[in-house]
Amino acid sequence: MTIRIGNAPCSWGVEFADDPRNPTWQSVLKDCAAAGYKGIELGPVGFMPEDPAVLADALAENDLELIGGVVFRPYHDPTAWDDVLDATHRTARALKAHGAQHLVLIDSISPRRAPTAGRATEAEQMDKAEWTAYRDRIAESARIGAEEYGLTVGIHAHAAGFMDFEPELERLLNEVDEKILKICFDTGHHSYAGFDPVAFMKRHMDRISYMHFKDIDPAVKAEVIKKRTGFYDACGQGIFCNLGDGDVDFPAVRQVLVDAGFQGWCTVEQDCDPTLDPDPVGDARLNREYLESIGFN
């Protein structure tokens, strides 16, 4: 069994390609390599160069492999479909150019959902017609990635979007053909949503193609749930913590992967708020060292 550990630009606070607070793409590659990683995700399309030759040279210079990329777009918004399609094709082209395998689909944050992140019983639900159109947009992105570009496509549940809570994820999995849509499973977002990541993995390991490793501070989570704090404020309070410091049972996560014979990449995503003066390189190193200490090599 070979499990490889990578990292992603979001660990450096890169969520949107045009955010002026972003570090340079060159420094992210350099920092990722310096922290001991051999693989990295693309980040939001447009952050790293879309000229394959330029990015290939930089990856080689830093001894890094491109793992995958994320389409973080508002699938919940029918008026944004052209933008979603553009991001799907551009991300898929970039991944294929560099031999990366994983295309990850995430419904981005909705103003209708952000206030109730982590509280499934309070969250607004789509009606049947809205859900059907939403599901079909996700399925079309998945079809494009799988059939037109030959990628492995995974749906990724994310706090404050409409693909957040476990019942929504399982409903989607039941309604979209697994030939085109697998799961990119994020341990931290599943915990934030109020569900057990290990239990979900045990039920659905046959469909999990890719992992995002993230942890959740249990004290912050309890406080934000108690006070009914919205997603953005919870991020500002540090709900996403270093691996091993939160409530995700990573030794158990590893055991499920081992028992299933999982092979491939698991990517660290230490989401950070640039306004909190984070230490991305230090955190990346600590996360790698923690994973190695529990048997990920």
Tab-separated table of N, CA and C in Angstrom, residues 23-166:
chain	number	residue	atom	x	y	z
A	23	PRO	N	-0.146	35.039	-1.471
A	23	PRO	CA	1.284	35.001	-1.765
A	23	PRO	C	1.474	34.682	-3.245
A	24	THR	N	2.668	34.800	-3.745
A	24	THR	CA	2.913	34.441	-5.138
A	24	THR	C	2.850	32.922	-5.300
A	25	TRP	N	2.496	32.504	-6.502
A	25	TRP	CA	2.440	31.062	-6.751
A	25	TRP	C	3.826	30.433	-6.637
A	26	GLN	N	4.859	31.219	-7.003
A	26	GLN	CA	6.217	30.680	-6.896
A	26	GLN	C	6.589	30.410	-5.432
A	27	SER	N	6.187	31.318	-4.539
A	27	SER	CA	6.539	31.130	-3.126
A	27	SER	C	5.770	29.965	-2.518
A	28	VAL	N	4.535	29.737	-2.981
A	28	VAL	CA	3.768	28.600	-2.467
A	28	VAL	C	4.442	27.284	-2.855
A	29	LEU	N	4.877	27.181	-4.111
A	29	LEU	CA	5.585	25.967	-4.520
A	29	LEU	C	6.864	25.778	-3.706
A	30	LYS	N	7.607	26.850	-3.554
A	30	LYS	CA	8.864	26.777	-2.803
A	30	LYS	C	8.624	26.389	-1.352
A	31	ASP	N	7.622	27.009	-0.730
A	31	ASP	CA	7.314	26.721	0.673
A	31	ASP	C	6.829	25.285	0.864
A	32	CYS	N	6.011	24.813	-0.072
A	32	CYS	CA	5.489	23.454	0.015
A	32	CYS	C	6.638	22.448	-0.010
A	33	ALA	N	7.569	22.659	-0.921
A	33	ALA	CA	8.730	21.773	-1.001
A	33	ALA	C	9.591	21.874	0.260
A	34	ALA	N	9.765	23.104	0.754
A	34	ALA	CA	10.585	23.304	1.951
A	34	ALA	C	9.981	22.625	3.171
A	35	ALA	N	8.645	22.491	3.195
A	35	ALA	CA	7.970	21.833	4.318
A	35	ALA	C	7.996	20.321	4.196
A	36	GLY	N	8.586	19.803	3.125
A	36	GLY	CA	8.804	18.362	3.013
A	36	GLY	C	7.806	17.604	2.173
A	37	TYR	N	7.010	18.312	1.372
A	37	TYR	CA	6.012	17.646	0.547
A	37	TYR	C	6.533	17.423	-0.870
A	38	LYS	N	5.969	16.400	-1.518
A	38	LYS	CA	6.338	16.083	-2.891
A	38	LYS	C	5.193	16.290	-3.877
A	39	GLY	N	4.040	16.713	-3.360
A	39	GLY	CA	2.896	16.935	-4.225
A	39	GLY	C	2.103	18.135	-3.772
A	40	ILE	N	1.416	18.788	-4.722
A	40	ILE	CA	0.615	19.969	-4.404
A	40	ILE	C	-0.578	20.032	-5.348
A	41	GLU	N	-1.669	20.622	-4.878
A	41	GLU	CA	-2.818	20.860	-5.731
A	41	GLU	C	-2.627	22.151	-6.528
A	42	LEU	N	-3.492	22.307	-7.510
A	42	LEU	CA	-3.419	23.456	-8.406
A	42	LEU	C	-3.837	24.762	-7.732
A	43	GLY	N	-4.758	24.651	-6.773
A	43	GLY	CA	-5.356	25.866	-6.229
A	43	GLY	C	-6.422	26.380	-7.171
A	44	PRO	N	-7.048	27.506	-6.878
A	44	PRO	CA	-8.087	28.039	-7.762
A	44	PRO	C	-7.496	28.340	-9.138
A	45	VAL	N	-8.195	27.907	-10.172
A	45	VAL	CA	-7.656	28.083	-11.516
A	45	VAL	C	-7.377	29.563	-11.769
A	46	GLY	N	-6.205	29.828	-12.325
A	46	GLY	CA	-5.765	31.197	-12.544
A	46	GLY	C	-4.730	31.644	-11.534
A	47	PHE	N	-4.623	30.921	-10.412
A	47	PHE	CA	-3.599	31.281	-9.435
A	47	PHE	C	-2.226	30.866	-9.945
A	48	MET	N	-2.108	29.617	-10.370
A	48	MET	CA	-0.864	29.156	-10.983
A	48	MET	C	-0.948	29.352	-12.491
A	49	PRO	N	0.183	29.418	-13.163
A	49	PRO	CA	0.173	29.676	-14.605
A	49	PRO	C	-0.615	28.617	-15.363
A	50	GLU	N	-1.414	29.061	-16.336
A	50	GLU	CA	-2.149	28.108	-17.168
A	50	GLU	C	-1.348	27.690	-18.402
A	51	ASP	N	-0.180	28.276	-18.582
A	51	ASP	CA	0.741	27.814	-19.621
A	51	ASP	C	1.442	26.567	-19.078
A	52	PRO	N	1.180	25.392	-19.666
A	52	PRO	CA	1.740	24.153	-19.106
A	52	PRO	C	3.257	24.152	-18.999
A	53	ALA	N	3.928	24.778	-19.954
A	53	ALA	CA	5.392	24.760	-19.927
A	53	ALA	C	5.928	25.531	-18.726
A	54	VAL	N	5.315	26.666	-18.425
A	54	VAL	CA	5.777	27.480	-17.296
A	54	VAL	C	5.576	26.734	-15.984
A	55	LEU	N	4.397	26.174	-15.792
A	55	LEU	CA	4.131	25.469	-14.531
A	55	LEU	C	4.943	24.183	-14.438
A	56	ALA	N	5.111	23.475	-15.542
A	56	ALA	CA	5.894	22.240	-15.516
A	56	ALA	C	7.323	22.509	-15.062
A	57	ASP	N	7.918	23.569	-15.569
A	57	ASP	CA	9.288	23.900	-15.163
A	57	ASP	C	9.356	24.221	-13.673
A	58	ALA	N	8.368	24.950	-13.175
A	58	ALA	CA	8.376	25.324	-11.759
A	58	ALA	C	8.146	24.126	-10.859
A	59	LEU	N	7.248	23.228	-11.257
A	59	LEU	CA	7.040	22.004	-10.478
A	59	LEU	C	8.317	21.174	-10.431
A	60	ALA	N	8.962	21.039	-11.577
A	60	ALA	CA	10.199	20.257	-11.623
A	60	ALA	C	11.300	20.899	-10.783
A	61	GLU	N	11.384	22.211	-10.836
A	61	GLU	CA	12.394	22.933	-10.065
A	61	GLU	C	12.237	22.684	-8.567
A	62	ASN	N	10.980	22.505	-8.127
A	62	ASN	CA	10.718	22.282	-6.707
A	62	ASN	C	10.481	20.812	-6.365
A	63	ASP	N	10.701	19.941	-7.342
A	63	ASP	CA	10.518	18.497	-7.148
A	63	ASP	C	9.122	18.187	-6.616
A	64	LEU	N	8.119	18.803	-7.257
A	64	LEU	CA	6.733	18.609	-6.856
A	64	LEU	C	5.927	17.999	-7.999
A	65	GLU	N	4.956	17.181	-7.633
A	65	GLU	CA	4.014	16.597	-8.573
A	65	GLU	C	2.665	17.280	-8.389
A	66	LEU	N	1.989	17.583	-9.490
A	66	LEU	CA	0.644	18.133	-9.383
A	66	LEU	C	-0.331	16.996	-9.122
A	67	ILE	N	-1.134	17.146	-8.064
A	67	ILE	CA	-2.025	16.081	-7.616
A	67	ILE	C	-3.408	16.199	-8.225
A	68	GLY	N	-3.965	17.401	-8.150
A	68	GLY	CA	-5.335	17.605	-8.594
A	68	GLY	C	-5.692	19.066	-8.500
A	69	GLY	N	-6.971	19.338	-8.693
A	69	GLY	CA	-7.432	20.716	-8.624
A	69	GLY	C	-8.904	20.773	-8.275
A	70	VAL	N	-9.317	21.912	-7.788
A	70	VAL	CA	-10.669	22.087	-7.260
A	70	VAL	C	-11.447	23.092	-8.094
A	71	VAL	N	-12.693	22.731	-8.422
A	71	VAL	CA	-13.649	23.676	-8.984
A	71	VAL	C	-14.528	24.135	-7.825
A	72	PHE	N	-14.173	25.268	-7.237
A	72	PHE	CA	-14.891	25.835	-6.091
A	72	PHE	C	-15.765	26.955	-6.630
A	73	ARG	N	-16.962	26.589	-7.007
A	73	ARG	CA	-17.854	27.514	-7.695
A	73	ARG	C	-19.289	27.339	-7.191
A	74	PRO	N	-20.156	28.339	-7.435
A	74	PRO	CA	-21.522	28.291	-6.905
A	74	PRO	C	-22.447	27.408	-7.750
A	75	TYR	N	-22.330	26.115	-7.594
A	75	TYR	CA	-23.239	25.198	-8.274
A	75	TYR	C	-24.696	25.471	-7.895
A	76	HIS	N	-24.893	26.080	-6.712
A	76	HIS	CA	-26.250	26.376	-6.251
A	76	HIS	C	-26.898	27.547	-7.000
A	77	ASP	N	-26.124	28.283	-7.778
A	77	ASP	CA	-26.619	29.492	-8.443
A	77	ASP	C	-26.757	29.241	-9.944
A	78	PRO	N	-27.968	29.090	-10.457
A	78	PRO	CA	-28.127	28.796	-11.889
A	78	PRO	C	-27.606	29.903	-12.795
A	79	THR	N	-27.548	31.129	-12.306
A	79	THR	CA	-27.048	32.229	-13.136
A	79	THR	C	-25.529	32.201	-13.287
A	80	ALA	N	-24.857	31.378	-12.490
A	80	ALA	CA	-23.388	31.305	-12.526
A	80	ALA	C	-22.889	30.123	-13.346
A	81	TRP	N	-23.782	29.464	-14.060
A	81	TRP	CA	-23.404	28.232	-14.736
A	81	TRP	C	-22.278	28.427	-15.756
A	82	ASP	N	-22.276	29.517	-16.480
A	82	ASP	CA	-21.192	29.752	-17.446
A	82	ASP	C	-19.845	29.820	-16.736
A	83	ASP	N	-19.811	30.449	-15.580
A	83	ASP	CA	-18.578	30.530	-14.798
A	83	ASP	C	-18.162	29.154	-14.300
A	84	VAL	N	-19.128	28.354	-13.869
A	84	VAL	CA	-18.836	26.994	-13.403
A	84	VAL	C	-18.250	26.161	-14.540
A	85	LEU	N	-18.867	26.243	-15.707
A	85	LEU	CA	-18.362	25.484	-16.856
A	85	LEU	C	-16.956	25.929	-17.242
A	86	ASP	N	-16.725	27.236	-17.247
A	86	ASP	CA	-15.397	27.758	-17.567
A	86	ASP	C	-14.356	27.215	-16.599
A	87	ALA	N	-14.665	27.240	-15.311
A	87	ALA	CA	-13.723	26.739	-14.309
A	87	ALA	C	-13.517	25.234	-14.450
A	88	THR	N	-14.576	24.517	-14.800
A	88	THR	CA	-14.466	23.063	-14.985
A	88	THR	C	-13.490	22.746	-16.107
A	89	HIS	N	-13.685	23.369	-17.251
A	89	HIS	CA	-12.816	23.069	-18.405
A	89	HIS	C	-11.386	23.543	-18.169
A	90	ARG	N	-11.210	24.726	-17.641
A	90	ARG	CA	-9.854	25.243	-17.430
A	90	ARG	C	-9.093	24.402	-16.403
A	91	THR	N	-9.778	24.033	-15.341
A	91	THR	CA	-9.115	23.207	-14.327
A	91	THR	C	-8.784	21.838	-14.890
A	92	ALA	N	-9.721	21.241	-15.597
A	92	ALA	CA	-9.494	19.910	-16.161
A	92	ALA	C	-8.354	19.923	-17.178
A	93	ARG	N	-8.305	20.957	-18.011
A	93	ARG	CA	-7.204	21.056	-18.984
A	93	ARG	C	-5.856	21.127	-18.288
A	94	ALA	N	-5.793	21.930	-17.229
A	94	ALA	CA	-4.532	22.066	-16.505
A	94	ALA	C	-4.109	20.740	-15.878
A	95	LEU	N	-5.054	20.048	-15.297
A	95	LEU	CA	-4.723	18.770	-14.664
A	95	LEU	C	-4.242	17.760	-15.702
A	96	LYS	N	-4.957	17.680	-16.797
A	96	LYS	CA	-4.565	16.715	-17.831
A	96	LYS	C	-3.185	17.034	-18.396
A	97	ALA	N	-2.877	18.314	-18.550
A	97	ALA	CA	-1.582	18.714	-19.100
A	97	ALA	C	-0.420	18.248	-18.242
A	98	HIS	N	-0.656	18.117	-16.937
A	98	HIS	CA	0.423	17.754	-16.023
A	98	HIS	C	0.288	16.336	-15.471
A	99	GLY	N	-0.630	15.580	-16.016
A	99	GLY	CA	-0.783	14.196	-15.587
A	99	GLY	C	-1.398	14.033	-14.208
A	100	ALA	N	-2.066	15.081	-13.730
A	100	ALA	CA	-2.744	14.977	-12.434
A	100	ALA	C	-4.063	14.236	-12.614
A	101	GLN	N	-4.546	13.626	-11.547
A	101	GLN	CA	-5.690	12.722	-11.669
A	101	GLN	C	-6.995	13.278	-11.123
A	102	HIS	N	-6.943	14.089	-10.069
A	102	HIS	CA	-8.139	14.358	-9.283
A	102	HIS	C	-8.762	15.728	-9.555
A	103	LEU	N	-9.981	15.698	-10.082
A	103	LEU	CA	-10.783	16.901	-10.241
A	103	LEU	C	-11.825	16.903	-9.125
A	104	VAL	N	-11.799	17.927	-8.290
A	104	VAL	CA	-12.651	17.996	-7.114
A	104	VAL	C	-13.711	19.080	-7.319
A	105	LEU	N	-14.961	18.732	-7.082
A	105	LEU	CA	-16.069	19.669	-7.248
A	105	LEU	C	-16.598	20.087	-5.883
A	106	ILE	N	-16.664	21.394	-5.667
A	106	ILE	CA	-17.159	21.927	-4.396
A	106	ILE	C	-18.178	23.022	-4.684
A	107	ASP	N	-19.350	22.886	-4.083
A	107	ASP	CA	-20.314	23.979	-4.133
A	107	ASP	C	-19.823	25.056	-3.180
A	108	SER	N	-19.565	26.233	-3.709
A	108	SER	CA	-18.976	27.296	-2.899
A	108	SER	C	-19.998	27.861	-1.907
A	109	ILE	N	-19.528	28.754	-1.091
A	109	ILE	CA	-20.309	29.273	0.032
A	109	ILE	C	-21.511	30.074	-0.464
A	110	SER	N	-22.645	29.798	0.130
A	110	SER	CA	-23.883	30.490	-0.217
A	110	SER	C	-24.307	31.390	0.936
A	111	PRO	N	-24.727	32.617	0.650
A	111	PRO	CA	-25.251	33.473	1.718
A	111	PRO	C	-26.456	32.858	2.421
A	112	ARG	N	-27.139	31.936	1.737
A	112	ARG	CA	-28.290	31.266	2.344
A	112	ARG	C	-27.864	30.192	3.337
A	113	ARG	N	-26.628	29.748	3.244
A	113	ARG	CA	-26.160	28.649	4.088
A	113	ARG	C	-25.095	29.054	5.107
A	114	ALA	N	-24.351	30.109	4.809
A	114	ALA	CA	-23.242	30.493	5.702
A	114	ALA	C	-23.687	30.730	7.140
A	115	PRO	N	-24.843	31.326	7.390
A	115	PRO	CA	-25.218	31.587	8.782
A	115	PRO	C	-25.468	30.334	9.607
A	116	THR	N	-25.757	29.199	8.948
A	116	THR	CA	-26.115	27.980	9.686
A	116	THR	C	-25.089	26.862	9.522
A	117	ALA	N	-23.856	27.212	9.160
A	117	ALA	CA	-22.811	26.198	9.031
A	117	ALA	C	-22.695	25.394	10.323
A	118	GLY	N	-22.635	24.073	10.174
A	118	GLY	CA	-22.499	23.196	11.331
A	118	GLY	C	-23.802	22.844	12.017
A	119	ARG	N	-24.926	23.392	11.521
A	119	ARG	CA	-26.207	23.156	12.198
A	119	ARG	C	-27.232	22.662	11.170
A	120	ALA	N	-27.218	21.363	10.951
A	120	ALA	CA	-28.022	20.766	9.895
A	120	ALA	C	-29.511	20.997	10.088
A	121	THR	N	-29.970	21.002	11.323
A	121	THR	CA	-31.411	21.124	11.562
A	121	THR	C	-31.935	22.531	11.292
A	122	GLU	N	-31.037	23.513	11.231
A	122	GLU	CA	-31.451	24.894	10.999
A	122	GLU	C	-31.235	25.345	9.553
A	123	ALA	N	-30.490	24.578	8.789
A	123	ALA	CA	-30.074	25.026	7.459
A	123	ALA	C	-31.232	25.007	6.467
A	124	GLU	N	-31.279	26.032	5.633
A	124	GLU	CA	-32.281	26.097	4.570
A	124	GLU	C	-32.087	24.940	3.597
A	125	GLN	N	-33.179	24.372	3.124
A	125	GLN	CA	-33.129	23.275	2.175
A	125	GLN	C	-33.681	23.700	0.821
A	126	MET	N	-33.156	23.092	-0.233
A	126	MET	CA	-33.696	23.324	-1.569
A	126	MET	C	-35.015	22.573	-1.732
A	127	ASP	N	-35.915	23.129	-2.550
A	127	ASP	CA	-37.105	22.356	-2.901
A	127	ASP	C	-36.730	21.356	-4.004
A	128	LYS	N	-37.675	20.515	-4.389
A	128	LYS	CA	-37.374	19.424	-5.317
A	128	LYS	C	-36.825	19.928	-6.650
A	129	ALA	N	-37.443	20.953	-7.197
A	129	ALA	CA	-37.010	21.457	-8.504
A	129	ALA	C	-35.615	22.074	-8.427
A	130	GLU	N	-35.364	22.842	-7.384
A	130	GLU	CA	-34.050	23.465	-7.244
A	130	GLU	C	-32.973	22.401	-7.056
A	131	TRP	N	-33.275	21.399	-6.233
A	131	TRP	CA	-32.309	20.323	-6.011
A	131	TRP	C	-32.005	19.581	-7.315
A	132	THR	N	-33.031	19.269	-8.086
A	132	THR	CA	-32.825	18.517	-9.326
A	132	THR	C	-31.909	19.263	-10.285
A	133	ALA	N	-32.125	20.561	-10.439
A	133	ALA	CA	-31.274	21.357	-11.321
A	133	ALA	C	-29.850	21.451	-10.772
A	134	TYR	N	-29.743	21.607	-9.481
A	134	TYR	CA	-28.438	21.666	-8.791
A	134	TYR	C	-27.674	20.364	-8.991
A	135	ARG	N	-28.354	19.252	-8.730
A	135	ARG	CA	-27.731	17.934	-8.915
A	135	ARG	C	-27.265	17.756	-10.350
A	136	ASP	N	-28.088	18.186	-11.304
A	136	ASP	CA	-27.733	17.991	-12.706
A	136	ASP	C	-26.530	18.842	-13.111
A	137	ARG	N	-26.382	20.021	-12.515
A	137	ARG	CA	-25.191	20.830	-12.811
A	137	ARG	C	-23.928	20.139	-12.289
A	138	ILE	N	-24.005	19.605	-11.100
A	138	ILE	CA	-22.849	18.864	-10.554
A	138	ILE	C	-22.540	17.659	-11.426
A	139	ALA	N	-23.586	16.941	-11.825
A	139	ALA	CA	-23.384	15.750	-12.651
A	139	ALA	C	-22.758	16.097	-14.001
A	140	GLU	N	-23.136	17.236	-14.574
A	140	GLU	CA	-22.561	17.628	-15.865
A	140	GLU	C	-21.084	17.991	-15.712
A	141	SER	N	-20.727	18.683	-14.649
A	141	SER	CA	-19.309	18.955	-14.381
A	141	SER	C	-18.548	17.644	-14.234
A	142	ALA	N	-19.135	16.706	-13.508
A	142	ALA	CA	-18.490	15.408	-13.304
A	142	ALA	C	-18.330	14.668	-14.629
A	143	ARG	N	-19.362	14.698	-15.451
A	143	ARG	CA	-19.289	14.024	-16.757
A	143	ARG	C	-18.177	14.625	-17.616
A	144	ILE	N	-18.085	15.943	-17.625
A	144	ILE	CA	-17.039	16.605	-18.409
A	144	ILE	C	-15.660	16.140	-17.944
A	145	GLY	N	-15.435	16.178	-16.643
A	145	GLY	CA	-14.132	15.778	-16.122
A	145	GLY	C	-13.805	14.329	-16.403
A	146	ALA	N	-14.791	13.466	-16.209
A	146	ALA	CA	-14.536	12.029	-16.358
A	146	ALA	C	-14.471	11.599	-17.817
A	147	GLU	N	-15.441	12.048	-18.617
A	147	GLU	CA	-15.549	11.526	-19.977
A	147	GLU	C	-14.749	12.328	-20.998
A	148	GLU	N	-14.677	13.640	-20.823
A	148	GLU	CA	-13.974	14.452	-21.809
A	148	GLU	C	-12.483	14.582	-21.513
A	149	TYR	N	-12.115	14.458	-20.222
A	149	TYR	CA	-10.699	14.641	-19.870
A	149	TYR	C	-10.067	13.410	-19.216
A	150	GLY	N	-10.857	12.393	-18.924
A	150	GLY	CA	-10.307	11.162	-18.364
A	150	GLY	C	-9.832	11.293	-16.932
A	151	LEU	N	-10.416	12.210	-16.175
A	151	LEU	CA	-10.006	12.435	-14.788
A	151	LEU	C	-10.890	11.669	-13.821
A	152	THR	N	-10.410	11.512	-12.599
A	152	THR	CA	-11.218	10.973	-11.521
A	152	THR	C	-11.858	12.148	-10.812
A	153	VAL	N	-13.175	12.196	-10.820
A	153	VAL	CA	-13.907	13.345	-10.293
A	153	VAL	C	-14.507	12.975	-8.941
A	154	GLY	N	-14.322	13.855	-7.962
A	154	GLY	CA	-14.860	13.615	-6.635
A	154	GLY	C	-15.673	14.791	-6.134
A	155	ILE	N	-16.823	14.506	-5.537
A	155	ILE	CA	-17.606	15.544	-4.882
A	155	ILE	C	-17.067	15.764	-3.473
A	156	HIS	N	-16.998	17.005	-3.075
A	156	HIS	CA	-16.397	17.393	-1.787
A	156	HIS	C	-17.426	18.214	-1.021
A	157	ALA	N	-17.919	17.680	0.080
A	157	ALA	CA	-18.830	18.445	0.927
A	157	ALA	C	-18.058	19.576	1.599
A	158	HIS	N	-18.721	20.722	1.754
A	158	HIS	CA	-18.037	21.904	2.267
A	158	HIS	C	-19.002	22.722	3.109
A	159	ALA	N	-18.545	23.131	4.275
A	159	ALA	CA	-19.368	23.955	5.155
A	159	ALA	C	-19.844	25.207	4.438
A	160	ALA	N	-21.102	25.576	4.660
A	160	ALA	CA	-21.709	26.809	4.181
A	160	ALA	C	-22.132	26.783	2.728
A	161	GLY	N	-22.000	25.624	2.077
A	161	GLY	CA	-22.577	25.440	0.753
A	161	GLY	C	-23.814	24.560	0.868
A	162	PHE	N	-24.400	24.222	-0.271
A	162	PHE	CA	-25.581	23.359	-0.239
A	162	PHE	C	-25.226	21.875	-0.330
A	163	MET	N	-23.935	21.564	-0.471
A	163	MET	CA	-23.459	20.181	-0.343
A	163	MET	C	-22.577	20.161	0.903
A	164	ASP	N	-23.227	20.077	2.041
A	164	ASP	CA	-22.553	20.253	3.322
A	164	ASP	C	-22.787	19.066	4.245
A	165	PHE	N	-24.038	18.775	4.535
A	165	PHE	CA	-24.379	17.783	5.544
A	165	PHE	C	-24.473	16.376	4.946
A	166	GLU	N	-24.236	15.395	5.779
A	166	GLU	CA	-24.150	14.015	5.322
A	166	GLU	C	-25.376	13.555	4.514
